[in-house]
Amino acid sequence: MYNLARQLLFKLSPETSHDLSLDLIGAGGRLGLNGLLTKQPARLPVTVMGLSFDNPVGLAAGLDKNGAAIDGFAQLGFGFVEIGTVTPRPQPGNPKPRIFRLPEATAIINRMGFNNLGVDNLLDRVRASQYKGVLGINIGKNFDTPVERAVDDYLICLDKVYAHASYITVNVSSPNTPGLRSLQFGESLKQLLDALAQRREVLAVQHGKRVPVAIKIAPDMSDEETVQVAQALLASGMDAVIATNTTLSREGVEGLAHGDEAGGLSGAPVREKSTHIVKVLAGELAGRMPIIAAGGITEGKHAAQKIAAGASLVQIYSGFIYKGPALIREAVDAIAALPRT
Ligand SMILES: Cc1cc2nc3c(=O)[nH]c(=O)nc-3n(C[C@H](O)[C@H](O)[C@H](O)COP(=O)(O)O)c2cc1C
């Protein structure tokens, strides 16, 4: 059925089709229809970050930036749903067009720029949802907050979402907010992590629960930089790392229509780069911190490859656009078929 829907949706501009799909998934969710219309994945329970997941295949951030369709996505069979990136204040994002399909490469280029309705609106949506599973809330900074004050924005969001999230993702890896990726390195990273860790201690006491914090990183890092990130995350007591966001590389899309659009490239062309980062992280972390892998899962077997590389959970964005909900089931089955370690 998704093939038919896709034929229709792909006739529309990517952003119109995105908005329409979100509306449909949201409406289906409110009516409780999505679960009836999709064959559900097998149950494959896992515990990661102290949280219980029905299966290890989640929705990656950015598809439901405002938490408008949480129930709808959950009913499609995702083992967890990550909403956002959300910023303290609403912002329009970059001018359109800002999302491009590259079907020959099963890829997407986007330069959305954190278009979102702000954290207060997102929390209204979370309160309205019926979903009881694992909900990640991904936080970022407003584009007009100077990068030297970025920590303030993350702390505002951390405070606000803390009571409502199963885990919180700190996004320092979008290529579409100038300066954001500089927070992944050196002193800037250390200062951010220390500030988050300190505030989390306070919030844990206030709320009587310790909400895990994950850091989402870019694929455009050397092995040495990746190792340094892993060490900094361990030192600050973070709970997980999400690898990865989109890439600035254009390897694999040279010469294709839209291949030279500015923004982050996702889907098949980022797969190997992301999996390499997972491997380097896994080598350094040696089981001390879980890895959530995202990047280029367009077939079930790619999800299994991420787990084999050392990830505990996976997330999907571009593959879902191209393959629809059947990919969730395929990914769960491929992971279930891995030999147990
Ligand atoms: C249109 C689009 C918007 C995205 N927005 C966000 C975002 O707001 N926050 C974020 O952390 N990642 C965002 N991402 C990155 C995805 O969550 C994911 O990390 C990346 O696309 C790699 O996975 P994929 O190859 O399965 O798409 C976005 C990706 C796309 C394609």
Coordinates of C-alpha atoms and ligand atoms in Angstrom, one line a residue:
M1 CA 0.0 0.0 0.0
Y2 CA 2.9 2.4 0.8
N3 CA 4.1 1.9 -2.8
L4 CA 0.9 3.4 -4.1
A5 CA 0.9 6.2 -1.5
R6 CA 4.6 6.9 -2.4
Q7 CA 3.8 7.2 -6.1
L8 CA 1.2 9.9 -5.2
L9 CA 3.3 11.6 -2.5
F10 CA 6.5 11.8 -4.7
K11 CA 4.5 13.7 -7.3
L12 CA 4.2 16.6 -4.7
S13 CA 7.1 18.8 -3.6
P14 CA 9.1 17.1 -0.8
E15 CA 8.0 19.5 1.8
T16 CA 4.3 19.4 0.8
S17 CA 4.4 15.6 0.8
H18 CA 6.2 15.7 4.2
D19 CA 3.5 18.0 5.6
L20 CA 0.7 15.9 4.1
S21 CA 2.2 12.6 5.4
L22 CA 2.6 14.0 8.8
D23 CA -1.1 15.2 8.8
L24 CA -2.2 11.7 7.7
I25 CA 0.0 9.8 10.1
G26 CA -1.2 12.2 12.9
A27 CA -4.9 11.8 12.0
G28 CA -4.5 8.0 11.7
G29 CA -2.9 8.0 15.1
R30 CA -5.7 10.0 16.7
L31 CA -8.3 7.6 15.3
G32 CA -6.2 4.6 16.3
L33 CA -6.1 3.5 12.7
N34 CA -2.4 3.2 11.9
G35 CA -1.9 0.0 13.9
L36 CA -4.8 -1.6 12.0
L37 CA -3.4 -0.6 8.6
T38 CA 0.1 -1.8 9.1
K39 CA 1.4 -5.3 9.9
Q40 CA 3.2 -4.9 13.2
P41 CA 6.8 -5.8 13.7
A42 CA 7.7 -8.8 15.9
R43 CA 8.2 -8.0 19.6
L44 CA 11.9 -7.8 20.3
P45 CA 12.2 -6.2 23.7
V46 CA 15.5 -4.5 24.7
T47 CA 16.6 -2.5 27.7
V48 CA 19.0 0.4 27.0
M49 CA 19.8 3.5 29.1
G50 CA 17.6 1.8 31.8
L51 CA 14.6 2.1 29.5
S52 CA 12.4 -0.7 28.1
F53 CA 11.9 -0.7 24.4
D54 CA 9.4 -3.0 22.6
N55 CA 11.9 -3.2 19.7
P56 CA 15.2 -1.5 18.9
V57 CA 14.0 0.4 15.8
G58 CA 13.1 4.0 16.3
L59 CA 12.0 7.1 14.4
A60 CA 14.9 9.5 14.0
A61 CA 14.6 13.2 14.9
G62 CA 13.4 15.8 12.4
L63 CA 10.4 14.0 10.9
D64 CA 8.1 15.0 13.7
K65 CA 9.8 18.2 14.9
N66 CA 6.8 19.5 16.8
G67 CA 5.5 16.2 18.2
A68 CA 2.4 16.5 16.1
A69 CA 2.0 12.8 15.3
I70 CA 3.6 10.9 18.2
D71 CA 0.7 8.4 18.5
G72 CA 0.6 7.9 14.8
F73 CA 4.3 7.0 14.5
A74 CA 4.2 4.7 17.5
Q75 CA 1.2 2.8 16.0
L76 CA 3.2 2.1 12.8
G77 CA 5.4 -0.1 15.0
F78 CA 8.4 2.0 15.9
G79 CA 10.0 0.8 19.2
F80 CA 10.7 4.4 20.1
V81 CA 9.9 7.8 18.8
E82 CA 12.2 10.8 18.9
I83 CA 10.6 14.2 18.3
G84 CA 12.3 17.6 17.7
T85 CA 14.7 19.2 17.1
V86 CA 12.9 21.8 19.2
T87 CA 14.3 25.2 20.2
P88 CA 13.4 27.5 23.1
R89 CA 11.5 29.9 20.8
P90 CA 9.5 29.1 17.6
Q91 CA 11.4 29.8 14.4
P92 CA 10.6 29.5 10.7
G93 CA 13.8 27.8 9.5
N94 CA 15.4 28.5 6.1
P95 CA 13.6 29.7 3.0
K96 CA 11.9 27.1 0.8
P97 CA 12.8 25.0 -1.1
R98 CA 14.9 23.4 1.6
I99 CA 14.4 19.7 1.2
F100 CA 15.3 17.7 -1.9
R101 CA 14.8 14.0 -2.9
L102 CA 17.6 12.2 -4.8
P103 CA 15.8 8.9 -5.6
E104 CA 18.6 7.5 -7.7
A105 CA 20.7 7.4 -4.6
T106 CA 17.9 6.7 -2.1
A107 CA 19.0 10.0 -0.5
I108 CA 17.7 13.3 0.8
I109 CA 19.4 16.7 1.1
N110 CA 17.9 19.1 3.6
R111 CA 18.6 22.5 5.0
M112 CA 15.5 22.9 7.0
G113 CA 17.3 24.9 9.8
F114 CA 15.3 23.7 12.8
N115 CA 11.9 25.0 11.6
N116 CA 9.7 24.4 14.7
L117 CA 6.9 25.9 16.8
G118 CA 9.0 26.1 20.0
V119 CA 9.4 24.0 23.1
D120 CA 6.1 25.1 24.8
N121 CA 4.0 24.0 21.8
L122 CA 5.9 20.7 21.6
L123 CA 5.1 20.0 25.3
D124 CA 1.4 20.7 24.6
R125 CA 1.5 18.0 21.9
V126 CA 3.3 15.6 24.2
R127 CA 0.7 16.1 26.9
A128 CA -2.1 15.4 24.3
S129 CA -0.5 12.2 23.2
Q130 CA -1.6 8.8 24.5
Y131 CA 1.8 7.1 23.8
K132 CA 3.2 5.2 26.8
G133 CA 6.4 3.9 25.1
V134 CA 9.9 5.5 24.9
L135 CA 9.7 9.1 23.8
G136 CA 13.0 11.0 23.0
I137 CA 12.9 14.7 22.9
N138 CA 15.7 16.3 20.7
I139 CA 16.8 19.8 21.7
G140 CA 18.7 22.5 19.9
K141 CA 19.4 26.2 19.9
N142 CA 17.7 29.0 18.1
F143 CA 19.5 30.3 15.0
D144 CA 19.8 33.8 16.4
T145 CA 21.3 32.7 19.7
P146 CA 25.0 33.3 19.4
V147 CA 26.9 30.1 19.5
E148 CA 28.8 31.4 22.6
R149 CA 25.4 31.4 24.4
A150 CA 24.2 28.1 23.0
V151 CA 24.5 26.4 26.4
D152 CA 21.7 28.7 27.7
D153 CA 19.3 27.5 25.0
Y154 CA 20.1 23.8 25.7
L155 CA 19.5 24.4 29.4
I156 CA 16.2 26.2 28.8
C157 CA 15.0 23.2 26.7
L158 CA 16.4 20.6 29.2
D159 CA 14.5 22.3 32.1
K160 CA 11.3 22.3 30.1
V161 CA 11.3 18.9 28.6
Y162 CA 12.8 17.0 31.5
A163 CA 9.5 15.9 33.1
H164 CA 8.1 14.7 29.7
A165 CA 10.9 12.8 28.0
S166 CA 12.0 9.2 28.4
Y167 CA 15.4 10.5 27.2
I168 CA 16.7 13.8 25.9
T169 CA 18.9 14.2 22.8
V170 CA 21.3 17.1 22.6
N171 CA 21.7 17.9 19.0
V172 CA 25.1 19.4 18.3
S173 CA 25.4 18.0 14.8
S174 CA 22.9 19.7 12.5
P175 CA 24.8 21.3 9.6
N176 CA 22.1 23.8 9.0
T177 CA 22.5 26.0 12.1
P178 CA 25.7 28.1 11.7
G179 CA 28.3 27.2 14.3
L180 CA 26.4 24.4 15.9
R181 CA 28.8 21.7 14.9
S182 CA 31.7 23.5 16.6
L183 CA 30.0 22.5 19.9
Q184 CA 31.2 18.9 19.2
F185 CA 34.8 19.7 19.8
G186 CA 37.3 20.6 22.5
E187 CA 36.5 23.1 25.2
S188 CA 33.1 24.0 23.7
L189 CA 32.0 20.4 24.1
K190 CA 33.4 20.0 27.5
Q191 CA 31.7 23.2 28.7
L192 CA 28.4 22.1 27.2
L193 CA 28.6 18.6 28.7
D194 CA 29.5 19.9 32.1
A195 CA 26.7 22.4 32.1
L196 CA 24.2 19.7 31.1
A197 CA 25.5 17.2 33.7
Q198 CA 25.3 19.7 36.5
R199 CA 21.8 20.8 35.6
R200 CA 20.7 17.2 35.2
E201 CA 21.7 16.5 38.8
V202 CA 19.5 19.3 40.0
L203 CA 16.6 18.2 37.8
A204 CA 17.0 14.6 38.9
V205 CA 16.5 15.6 42.6
Q206 CA 13.6 18.0 41.7
H207 CA 11.7 15.5 39.7
G208 CA 12.8 12.4 41.6
K209 CA 13.9 10.7 38.4
R210 CA 17.1 10.6 36.3
V211 CA 16.3 11.1 32.7
P212 CA 19.0 9.8 30.3
V213 CA 20.8 12.3 28.1
A214 CA 22.1 11.4 24.7
I215 CA 24.4 13.4 22.4
K216 CA 23.9 13.3 18.7
I217 CA 27.0 13.7 16.6
A218 CA 27.9 14.2 12.9
P219 CA 29.4 11.7 10.6
D220 CA 32.0 14.2 9.4
M221 CA 34.7 13.5 12.0
S222 CA 38.1 11.9 11.9
D223 CA 38.7 8.8 14.0
E224 CA 40.7 10.9 16.4
E225 CA 37.9 13.4 16.9
T226 CA 35.4 10.6 17.3
V227 CA 37.6 9.0 20.1
Q228 CA 37.9 12.4 21.8
V229 CA 34.1 12.8 21.7
A230 CA 33.7 9.4 23.2
Q231 CA 36.1 10.2 26.0
A232 CA 34.4 13.5 26.7
L233 CA 31.0 11.8 26.9
L234 CA 32.2 9.2 29.3
A235 CA 34.0 11.8 31.5
S236 CA 30.8 13.9 31.8
G237 CA 28.5 10.9 32.6
M238 CA 26.3 11.2 29.5
D239 CA 24.0 8.2 28.9
A240 CA 24.2 7.5 25.2
V241 CA 25.6 8.7 21.9
I242 CA 23.5 9.0 18.7
A243 CA 25.6 8.4 15.5
T244 CA 24.9 10.0 13.2
N245 CA 23.3 13.1 11.8
T246 CA 23.4 14.0 8.1
T247 CA 26.7 14.5 6.2
L248 CA 28.2 17.5 4.4
S249 CA 29.9 15.1 2.0
R250 CA 28.5 14.7 -1.5
E251 CA 30.2 11.4 -2.1
G252 CA 27.7 9.2 -3.9
V253 CA 25.5 12.0 -5.3
E254 CA 27.9 13.8 -7.6
G255 CA 26.2 14.7 -10.9
L256 CA 22.7 13.8 -9.7
A257 CA 19.9 16.3 -9.9
H258 CA 19.9 18.3 -6.6
G259 CA 23.3 16.6 -5.7
D260 CA 24.9 20.0 -5.2
E261 CA 22.2 21.6 -3.0
A262 CA 23.5 23.0 0.3
G263 CA 22.5 21.1 3.5
G264 CA 22.9 17.7 5.1
L265 CA 22.8 14.5 3.0
S266 CA 21.1 11.5 4.4
G267 CA 20.0 8.1 3.3
A268 CA 22.1 5.5 1.5
P269 CA 25.2 7.7 0.8
V270 CA 25.8 8.3 4.5
R271 CA 25.5 4.7 5.5
E272 CA 29.1 3.6 5.5
K273 CA 30.4 6.8 7.1
S274 CA 27.9 6.5 9.9
T275 CA 28.6 2.8 10.5
H276 CA 32.3 3.6 10.6
I277 CA 31.6 6.2 13.3
V278 CA 29.6 3.6 15.3
K279 CA 32.6 1.1 15.0
V280 CA 35.1 3.7 16.2
L281 CA 32.8 4.7 19.1
A282 CA 32.2 1.1 20.0
G283 CA 35.9 0.4 20.2
E284 CA 36.5 3.4 22.5
L285 CA 33.4 3.0 24.7
A286 CA 33.9 -0.7 25.1
G287 CA 30.3 -1.3 26.4
R288 CA 30.4 1.6 28.9
M289 CA 27.9 3.7 27.0
P290 CA 25.2 2.6 24.5
I291 CA 25.3 3.8 20.9
I292 CA 22.1 4.6 18.9
A293 CA 22.9 4.3 15.2
A294 CA 21.2 6.3 12.5
G295 CA 22.3 6.9 8.9
G296 CA 21.4 5.1 5.7
I297 CA 19.2 2.3 6.9
T298 CA 17.2 1.7 3.8
E299 CA 16.9 -2.1 4.1
G300 CA 16.5 -4.3 7.1
K301 CA 20.0 -5.7 6.8
H302 CA 21.5 -2.3 7.3
A303 CA 19.9 -2.1 10.7
A304 CA 21.5 -5.5 11.6
Q305 CA 24.8 -4.2 10.3
K306 CA 24.6 -1.2 12.7
I307 CA 23.9 -3.5 15.7
A308 CA 26.7 -5.8 14.6
A309 CA 29.0 -2.7 14.5
G310 CA 28.2 -2.1 18.2
A311 CA 24.9 -0.2 18.4
S312 CA 22.2 -1.1 20.8
L313 CA 19.4 0.7 19.0
V314 CA 18.8 2.1 15.5
Q315 CA 16.8 5.0 14.1
I316 CA 15.4 5.6 10.6
Y317 CA 14.5 8.7 8.7
S318 CA 15.3 8.7 5.0
G319 CA 14.6 4.9 4.6
F320 CA 11.2 5.5 6.0
I321 CA 10.5 8.1 3.4
Y322 CA 11.5 5.7 0.6
K323 CA 10.2 2.4 2.0
G324 CA 7.5 3.3 4.4
P325 CA 6.5 1.4 7.6
A326 CA 7.4 -2.0 6.1
L327 CA 11.0 -1.1 6.7
I328 CA 10.4 -1.0 10.5
R329 CA 9.3 -4.7 10.4
E330 CA 12.1 -5.6 8.1
A331 CA 14.7 -4.0 10.4
V332 CA 13.3 -5.7 13.5
D333 CA 13.4 -9.1 11.7
A334 CA 17.0 -8.6 10.5
I335 CA 18.1 -7.7 14.0
A336 CA 16.2 -10.6 15.5
A337 CA 18.0 -12.9 13.1
L338 CA 21.5 -11.8 14.3
P339 CA 23.4 -14.4 16.2
R340 CA 23.1 -13.7 20.0
T341 CA 26.3 -12.4 21.5
Ligands
LIG1 C1 14.5 16.4 6.3 C2 15.4 16.0 7.5 C3 15.3 16.8 8.7 C4 16.1 16.4 9.8 N1 15.9 17.1 10.9 C5 16.7 16.7 12.0 C6 16.5 17.4 13.2 O1 15.7 18.4 13.4 N2 17.3 17.0 14.3 C7 18.1 16.0 14.2 O2 18.8 15.6 15.2 N3 18.3 15.3 13.1 C8 17.6 15.6 12.0 N4 17.7 14.9 10.8 C9 18.7 13.8 10.7 C10 18.1 12.5 11.0 O3 17.5 12.4 12.2 C11 19.1 11.3 10.8 O4 20.1 11.5 11.8 C12 19.9 11.4 9.5 O5 19.0 11.8 8.4 C13 20.5 10.1 9.1 O6 19.6 9.0 9.1 P1 18.8 8.5 7.7 O7 19.9 8.2 6.7 O8 18.0 7.3 8.1 O9 18.0 9.7 7.2 C14 17.0 15.3 9.7 C15 17.0 14.5 8.5 C16 16.2 14.9 7.4 C17 16.3 14.1 6.1

